[in-house]
XYZ file of C-alpha atoms in Angstrom:
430
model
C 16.492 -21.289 -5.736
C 13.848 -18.896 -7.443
C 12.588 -20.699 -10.624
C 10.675 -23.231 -8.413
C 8.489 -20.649 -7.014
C 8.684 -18.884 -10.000
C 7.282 -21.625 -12.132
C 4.751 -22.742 -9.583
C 3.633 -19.246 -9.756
C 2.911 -19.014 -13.390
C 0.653 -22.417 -13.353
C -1.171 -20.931 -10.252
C -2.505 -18.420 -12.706
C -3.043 -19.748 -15.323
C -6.991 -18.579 -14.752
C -6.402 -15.071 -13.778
C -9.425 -13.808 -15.184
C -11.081 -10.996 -13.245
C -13.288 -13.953 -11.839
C -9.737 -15.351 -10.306
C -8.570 -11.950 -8.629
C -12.586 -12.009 -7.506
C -12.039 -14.970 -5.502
C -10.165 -12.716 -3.129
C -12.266 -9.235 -3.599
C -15.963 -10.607 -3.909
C -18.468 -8.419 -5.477
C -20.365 -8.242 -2.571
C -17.757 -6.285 -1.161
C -17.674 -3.775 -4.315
C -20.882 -3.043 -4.028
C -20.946 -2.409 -0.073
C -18.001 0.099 -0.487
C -20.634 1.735 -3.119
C -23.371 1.690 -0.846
C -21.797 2.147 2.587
C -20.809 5.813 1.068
C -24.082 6.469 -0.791
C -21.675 6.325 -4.347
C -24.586 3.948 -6.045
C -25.413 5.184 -9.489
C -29.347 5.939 -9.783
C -29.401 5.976 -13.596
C -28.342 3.562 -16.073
C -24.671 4.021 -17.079
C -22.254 2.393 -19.308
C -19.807 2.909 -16.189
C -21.680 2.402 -13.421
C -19.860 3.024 -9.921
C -19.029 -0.621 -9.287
C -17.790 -0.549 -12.641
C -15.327 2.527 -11.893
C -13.828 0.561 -9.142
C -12.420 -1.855 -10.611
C -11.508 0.759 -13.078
C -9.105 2.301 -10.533
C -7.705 -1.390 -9.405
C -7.321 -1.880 -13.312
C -5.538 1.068 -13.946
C -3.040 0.508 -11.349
C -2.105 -2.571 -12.863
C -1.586 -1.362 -16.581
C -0.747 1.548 -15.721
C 1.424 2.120 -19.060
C -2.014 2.293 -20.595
C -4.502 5.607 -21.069
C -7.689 5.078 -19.234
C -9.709 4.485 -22.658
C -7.072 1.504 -23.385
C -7.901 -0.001 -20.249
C -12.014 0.220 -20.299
C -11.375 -1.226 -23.787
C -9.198 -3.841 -23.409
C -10.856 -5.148 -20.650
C -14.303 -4.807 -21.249
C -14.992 -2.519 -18.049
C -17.817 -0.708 -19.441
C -21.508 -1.634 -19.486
C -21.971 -2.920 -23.566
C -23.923 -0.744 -25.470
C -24.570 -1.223 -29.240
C -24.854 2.677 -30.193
C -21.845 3.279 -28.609
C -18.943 0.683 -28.584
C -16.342 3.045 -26.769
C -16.063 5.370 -23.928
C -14.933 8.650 -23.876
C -12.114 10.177 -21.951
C -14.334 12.607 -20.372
C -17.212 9.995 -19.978
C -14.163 8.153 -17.649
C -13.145 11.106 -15.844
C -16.585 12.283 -15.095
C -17.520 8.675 -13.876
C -14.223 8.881 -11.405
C -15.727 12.216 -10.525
C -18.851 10.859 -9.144
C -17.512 7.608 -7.324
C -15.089 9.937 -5.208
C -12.160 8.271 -3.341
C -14.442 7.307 0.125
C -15.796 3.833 -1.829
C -11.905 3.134 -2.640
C -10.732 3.924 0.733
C -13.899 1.907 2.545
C -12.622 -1.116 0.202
C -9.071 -0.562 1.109
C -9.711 -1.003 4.496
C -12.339 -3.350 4.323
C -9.835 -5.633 2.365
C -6.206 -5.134 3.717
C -7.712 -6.354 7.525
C -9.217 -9.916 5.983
C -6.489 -10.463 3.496
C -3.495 -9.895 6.236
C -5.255 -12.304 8.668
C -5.491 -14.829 6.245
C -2.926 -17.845 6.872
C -1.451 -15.573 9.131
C -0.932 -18.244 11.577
C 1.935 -19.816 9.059
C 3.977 -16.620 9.369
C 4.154 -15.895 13.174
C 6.722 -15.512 14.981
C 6.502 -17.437 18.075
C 2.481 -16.802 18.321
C 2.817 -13.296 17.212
C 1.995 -11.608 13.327
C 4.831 -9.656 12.606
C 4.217 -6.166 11.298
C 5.995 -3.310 10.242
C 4.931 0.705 10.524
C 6.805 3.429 8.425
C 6.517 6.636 6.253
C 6.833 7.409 2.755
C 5.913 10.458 -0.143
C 4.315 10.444 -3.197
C 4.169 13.597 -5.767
C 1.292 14.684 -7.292
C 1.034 17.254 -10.614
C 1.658 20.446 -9.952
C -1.880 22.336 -9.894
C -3.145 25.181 -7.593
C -5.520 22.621 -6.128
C -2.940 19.541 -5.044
C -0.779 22.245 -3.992
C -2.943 24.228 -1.675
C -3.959 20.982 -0.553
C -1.340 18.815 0.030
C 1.521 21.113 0.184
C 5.288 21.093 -0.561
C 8.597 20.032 0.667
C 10.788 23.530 1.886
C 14.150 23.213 1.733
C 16.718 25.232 3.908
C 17.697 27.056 0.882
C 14.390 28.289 1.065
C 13.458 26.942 -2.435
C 10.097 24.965 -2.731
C 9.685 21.471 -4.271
C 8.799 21.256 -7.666
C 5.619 19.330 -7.271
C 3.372 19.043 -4.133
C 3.648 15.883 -2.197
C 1.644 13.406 -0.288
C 2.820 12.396 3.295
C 1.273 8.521 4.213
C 2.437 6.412 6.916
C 1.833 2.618 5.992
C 1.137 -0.872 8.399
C 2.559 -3.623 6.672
C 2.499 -7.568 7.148
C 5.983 -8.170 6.556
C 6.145 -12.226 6.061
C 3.429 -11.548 2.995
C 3.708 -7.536 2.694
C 0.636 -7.361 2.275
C -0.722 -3.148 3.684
C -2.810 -3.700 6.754
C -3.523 0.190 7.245
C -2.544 3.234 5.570
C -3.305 6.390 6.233
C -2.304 9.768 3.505
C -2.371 13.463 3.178
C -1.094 16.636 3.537
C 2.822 16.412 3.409
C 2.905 19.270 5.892
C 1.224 17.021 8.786
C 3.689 15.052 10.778
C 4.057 11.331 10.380
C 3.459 10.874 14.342
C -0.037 12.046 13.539
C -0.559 9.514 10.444
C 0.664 6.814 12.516
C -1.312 7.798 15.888
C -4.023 6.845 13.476
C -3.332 3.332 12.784
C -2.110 2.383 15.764
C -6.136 0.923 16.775
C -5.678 -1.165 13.586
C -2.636 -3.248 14.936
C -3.921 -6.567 15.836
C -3.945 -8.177 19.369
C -0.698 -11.056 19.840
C 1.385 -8.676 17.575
C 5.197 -7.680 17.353
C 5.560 -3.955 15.509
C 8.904 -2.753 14.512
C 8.960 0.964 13.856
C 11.192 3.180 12.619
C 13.383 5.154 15.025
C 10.824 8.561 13.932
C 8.389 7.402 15.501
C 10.026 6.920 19.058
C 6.995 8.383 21.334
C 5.752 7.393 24.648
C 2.509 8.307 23.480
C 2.267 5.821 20.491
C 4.354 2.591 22.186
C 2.257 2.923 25.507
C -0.740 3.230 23.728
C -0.130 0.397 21.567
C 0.622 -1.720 24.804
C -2.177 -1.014 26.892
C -5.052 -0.711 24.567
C -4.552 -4.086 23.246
C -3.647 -7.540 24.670
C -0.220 -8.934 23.873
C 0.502 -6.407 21.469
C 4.630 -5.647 21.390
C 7.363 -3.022 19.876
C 10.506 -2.930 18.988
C 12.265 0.310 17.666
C 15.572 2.042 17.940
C 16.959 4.215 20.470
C 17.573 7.737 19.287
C 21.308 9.324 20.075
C 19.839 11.348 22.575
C 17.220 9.030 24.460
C 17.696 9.067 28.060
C 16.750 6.903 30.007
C 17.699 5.289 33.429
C 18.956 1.552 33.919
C 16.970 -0.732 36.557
C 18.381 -4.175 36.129
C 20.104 -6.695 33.841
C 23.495 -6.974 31.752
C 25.840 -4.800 30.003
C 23.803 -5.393 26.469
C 20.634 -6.578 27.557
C 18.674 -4.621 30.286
C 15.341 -3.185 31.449
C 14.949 0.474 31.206
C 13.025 3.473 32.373
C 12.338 6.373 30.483
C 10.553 9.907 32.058
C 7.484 11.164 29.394
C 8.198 14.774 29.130
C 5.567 17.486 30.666
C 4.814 18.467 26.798
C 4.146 15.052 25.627
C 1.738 14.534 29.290
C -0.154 18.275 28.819
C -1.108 16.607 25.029
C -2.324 13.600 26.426
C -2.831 13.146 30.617
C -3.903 9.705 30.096
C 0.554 9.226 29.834
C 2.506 7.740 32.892
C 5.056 9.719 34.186
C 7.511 6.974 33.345
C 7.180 4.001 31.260
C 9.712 1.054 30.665
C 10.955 -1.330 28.124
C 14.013 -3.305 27.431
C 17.467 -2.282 26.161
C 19.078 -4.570 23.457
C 22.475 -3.650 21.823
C 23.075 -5.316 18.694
C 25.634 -5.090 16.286
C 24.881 -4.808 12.250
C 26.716 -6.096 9.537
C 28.907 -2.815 9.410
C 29.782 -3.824 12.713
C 27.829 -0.468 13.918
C 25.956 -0.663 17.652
C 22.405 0.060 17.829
C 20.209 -0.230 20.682
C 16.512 -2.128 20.732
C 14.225 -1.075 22.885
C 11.211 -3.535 23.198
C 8.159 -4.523 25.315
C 9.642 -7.914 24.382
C 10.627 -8.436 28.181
C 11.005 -12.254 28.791
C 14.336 -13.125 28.025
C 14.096 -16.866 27.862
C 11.650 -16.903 25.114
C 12.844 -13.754 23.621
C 16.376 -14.101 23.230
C 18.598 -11.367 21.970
C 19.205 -12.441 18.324
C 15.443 -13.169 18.138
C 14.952 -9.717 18.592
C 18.175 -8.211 16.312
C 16.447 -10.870 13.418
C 12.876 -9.179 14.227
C 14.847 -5.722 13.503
C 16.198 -6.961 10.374
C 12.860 -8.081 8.835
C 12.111 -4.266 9.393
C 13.449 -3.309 5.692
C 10.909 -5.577 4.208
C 8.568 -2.427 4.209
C 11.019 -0.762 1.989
C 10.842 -3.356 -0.206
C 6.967 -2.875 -0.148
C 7.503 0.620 -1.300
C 10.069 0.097 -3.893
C 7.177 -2.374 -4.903
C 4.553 0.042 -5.147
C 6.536 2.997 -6.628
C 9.137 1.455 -9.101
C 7.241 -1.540 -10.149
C 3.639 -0.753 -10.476
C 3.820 3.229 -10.570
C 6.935 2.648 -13.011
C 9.173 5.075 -11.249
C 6.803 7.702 -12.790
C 7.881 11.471 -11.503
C 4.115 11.889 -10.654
C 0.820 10.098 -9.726
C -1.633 10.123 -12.892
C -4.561 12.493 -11.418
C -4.752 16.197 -11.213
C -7.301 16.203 -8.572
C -7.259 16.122 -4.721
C -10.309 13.557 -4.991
C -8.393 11.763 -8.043
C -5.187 11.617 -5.733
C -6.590 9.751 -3.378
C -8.746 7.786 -5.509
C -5.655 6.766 -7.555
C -3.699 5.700 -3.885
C -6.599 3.592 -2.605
C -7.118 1.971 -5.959
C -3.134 1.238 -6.493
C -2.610 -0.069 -2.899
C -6.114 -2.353 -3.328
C -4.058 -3.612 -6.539
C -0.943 -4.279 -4.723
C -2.370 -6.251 -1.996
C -4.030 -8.357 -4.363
C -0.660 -9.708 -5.764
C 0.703 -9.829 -3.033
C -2.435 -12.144 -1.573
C -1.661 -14.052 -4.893
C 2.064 -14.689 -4.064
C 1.342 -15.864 -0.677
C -0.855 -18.214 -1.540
C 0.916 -19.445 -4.663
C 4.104 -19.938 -1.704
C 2.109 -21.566 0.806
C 1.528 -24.596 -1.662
C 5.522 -24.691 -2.278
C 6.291 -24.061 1.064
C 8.597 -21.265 0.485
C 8.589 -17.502 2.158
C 6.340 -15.157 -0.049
C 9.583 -12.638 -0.135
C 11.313 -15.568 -2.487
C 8.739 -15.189 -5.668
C 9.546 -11.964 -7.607
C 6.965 -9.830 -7.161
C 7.824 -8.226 -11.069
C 7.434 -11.562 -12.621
C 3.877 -12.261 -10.630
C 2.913 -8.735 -11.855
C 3.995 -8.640 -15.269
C 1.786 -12.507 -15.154
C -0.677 -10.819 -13.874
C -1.137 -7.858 -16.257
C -0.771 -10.279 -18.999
C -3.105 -13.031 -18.053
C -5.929 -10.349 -17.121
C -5.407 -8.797 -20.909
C -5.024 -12.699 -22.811
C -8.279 -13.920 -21.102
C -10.693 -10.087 -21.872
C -9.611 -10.075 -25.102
C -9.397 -14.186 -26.403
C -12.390 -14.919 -24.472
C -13.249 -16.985 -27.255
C -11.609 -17.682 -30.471
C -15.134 -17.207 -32.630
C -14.583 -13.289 -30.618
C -11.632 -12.939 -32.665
C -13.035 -11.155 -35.868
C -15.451 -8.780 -33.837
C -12.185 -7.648 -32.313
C -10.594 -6.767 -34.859
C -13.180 -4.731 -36.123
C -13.359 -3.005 -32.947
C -9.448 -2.437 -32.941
C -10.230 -0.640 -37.063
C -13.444 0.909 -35.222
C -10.943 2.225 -32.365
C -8.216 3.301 -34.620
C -10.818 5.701 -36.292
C -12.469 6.892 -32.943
C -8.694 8.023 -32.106
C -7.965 9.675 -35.326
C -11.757 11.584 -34.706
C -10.907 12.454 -31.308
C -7.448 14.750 -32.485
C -7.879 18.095 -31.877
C -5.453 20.654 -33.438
C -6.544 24.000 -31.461
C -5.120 22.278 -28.224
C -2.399 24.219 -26.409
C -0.144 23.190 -23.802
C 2.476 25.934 -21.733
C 5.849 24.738 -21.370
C 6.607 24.533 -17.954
C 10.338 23.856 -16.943
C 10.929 21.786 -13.353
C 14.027 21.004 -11.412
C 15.263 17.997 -11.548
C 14.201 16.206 -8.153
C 17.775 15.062 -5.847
């Protein structure tokens, strides 16, 4: 059922030069996340700042490879005949200098106009289905990340090996493509992460949540700030609430919105209401729905248990993004707090462009995005964008090779034998 797609895929890219991913991420847009947050390099560079943005996408695509591999086999840096290669620390101080704010600004600027494109192909009866839920990401263990972003406590009292990022994430789920994401400190509740995005959820929208994030304060607020913008999310074992009308497993409810939750925000109702669906799962366990999804003709139970079920696509999205493109690595690459974020913005602009890819490679076919394997459209991808910077042209060949000998040598220069490195013994994570 698979190799269709599959093999459609690989002839939709057979360009995927950078100029093919730039179809989707013009460089207009590049250089306005440079600009907008005053990142523009004033002197001549062989990495200028637009440069070291597509740096970071780069590097979360090959992200097997050092960062010198990647500015050489793609030919990210400005050319310069005194000086065929960059250094590691020419690399790291360019990162330095571009700061995370033009990644983040391109993020954004990018995840809202990809998910709305052919959105209209993936609604569910006139409304773009989304998805909100948390996840963690560890970072190296230095004094900085640490103080920063904090660590997991157990009830042991030990401390987590490594510090850890908290991020809440909006996904598309027909095309899983990240409409909003918002990171930081893993001590800072996911309730406040998600408060955040809750403005970027479009109007005639249906947004499953996870059972966490049951709060008057975020489902009321997505309702009446927006115009035919829905919920669904579990019922927690100990939500009370108090039944006005309907059946046995379909019924409209009415909750209270507790004095704390009212003396944080007095804009809250005393009570708000929403409807009661109890579905069964395949472990034939009962849960209950409770959704602003109130018109039961053209909302029909199973409508709303299948809604539920497209929920786990977001897991998928983050098996995605950690397993397959961060290769299950323990850690994300940078030691910095800047570098952390930089590296997040720059993997989750990377993501979203194969993703965009996929759905557009299944719209031709006609098939549902989740049915192409997003490994075999990355591992394409990664090879595609290497074939076509290094074969540009066969008459290239020789000058490549002698920049391979030239590299070889610059590696064997760059050794250094007075470098030290403590041993540093960590638990193994559960």
């Amino acid at each position: 059922m698979l190799d269709e797609p599959i093999h459609f895929l690989a002839n939709y890219l057979e360009l995927p030069d950078w100029r093919r991913l730039g179809e989707h991420l013009p460089v207009e847009w590049v250089e306005q996340a440079v600009q907008s947050t005053e990142a523009t390099s004033i002197r001549h560079r062989r990495l200028p700042a637009e440069q070291v943005v597509w740096l970071m996408v780069a590097l979360a695509i090959y992200r097997h490879k050092s960062i010198s591999e990647v500015l050489d086999d793609l030919g990210l840096a400005v050319p310069d005949s005194h000086s065929p290669f960059v250094s590691k620390s020419a690399a790291a101080q360019a990162r330095q200098r571009l700061g995370s704010e033009p990644l983040k600004w391109l993020f954004d600027h990018c995840a809202r106009h990809w998910s709305e494109q052919d959105s209209k192909a993936y609604m569910f009866k006139g409304l773009q289905l989304f998805a909100m839920d948390g996840t963690t990401l560890r970072t190296h263990d230095t004094p900085e990340n640490r103080e920063h972003f904090g660590e997991q406590l157990y009830a042991s009292g030990a401390i987590a090996s490594y510090p850890q990022v908290r991020g809440v994430t909006l996904t598309a789920l027909p095309k899983h493509i990240v409409r909003a994401a918002a990171f930081g400190p893993y001590g800072t509740n996911e309730m406040l992460y998600a408060k955040r995005l809750i403005t970027e959820i479009p109007d005639d929208s249906l947004t499953v949540f996870d059972r966490g994030f049951l709060s008057a304060e975020i489902l009321t607020t997505l309702i009446q700030n927006g115009r035919n913008r829905h919920f669904i999310i579990p019922a927690k074992s100990n939500t009370k609430c108090e039944v006005l009308e309907g059946s046995e497993d379909d019924y409209i409810v009415r909750m209270c919105v507790s004095p704390q939750a009212r003396a944080k925000c007095p804009e809250l109702p005393e009570f708000w209401q929403a409807r009661a669906v109890t579905v069964t799962d395949q472990h034939a366990r009962k849960h209950i729905l409770l959704t602003s999804l109130c018109e039961r003709k053209r909302y029909k139970k199973v409508d709303i248990a299948r809604c539920y079920e497209n929920r786990w696509g977001i897991e998928t999205s983050y098996r995605e993004l950690k397993q397959t493109m961060l290769g299950t690595a323990l850690t994300l690459g940078s030691q910095t707090v800047d570098g952390v974020y930089q590296e997040i913005w720059g993997t989750l602009i990377a993501y979203n462009l194969i993703r965009l890819e996929i759905a557009k490679a299944a719209l031709v076919v006609k098939c549902d995005p989740t049915e192409v394997s997003f490994i075999r459209a990355f591992h394409l991808i990664q090879f595609e964008l290497h074939w076509a910077a290094v074969t540009r042209s066969y008459g290239k060949l020789p000058a490549s090779m002698k920049l391979l000998r030239e590299r070889l040598v610059s590696l064997l220069k760059d050794e250094r034998s007075d470098r030290k490195f403590d041993r540093v013994v960590k638990a193994k994570p559960n």
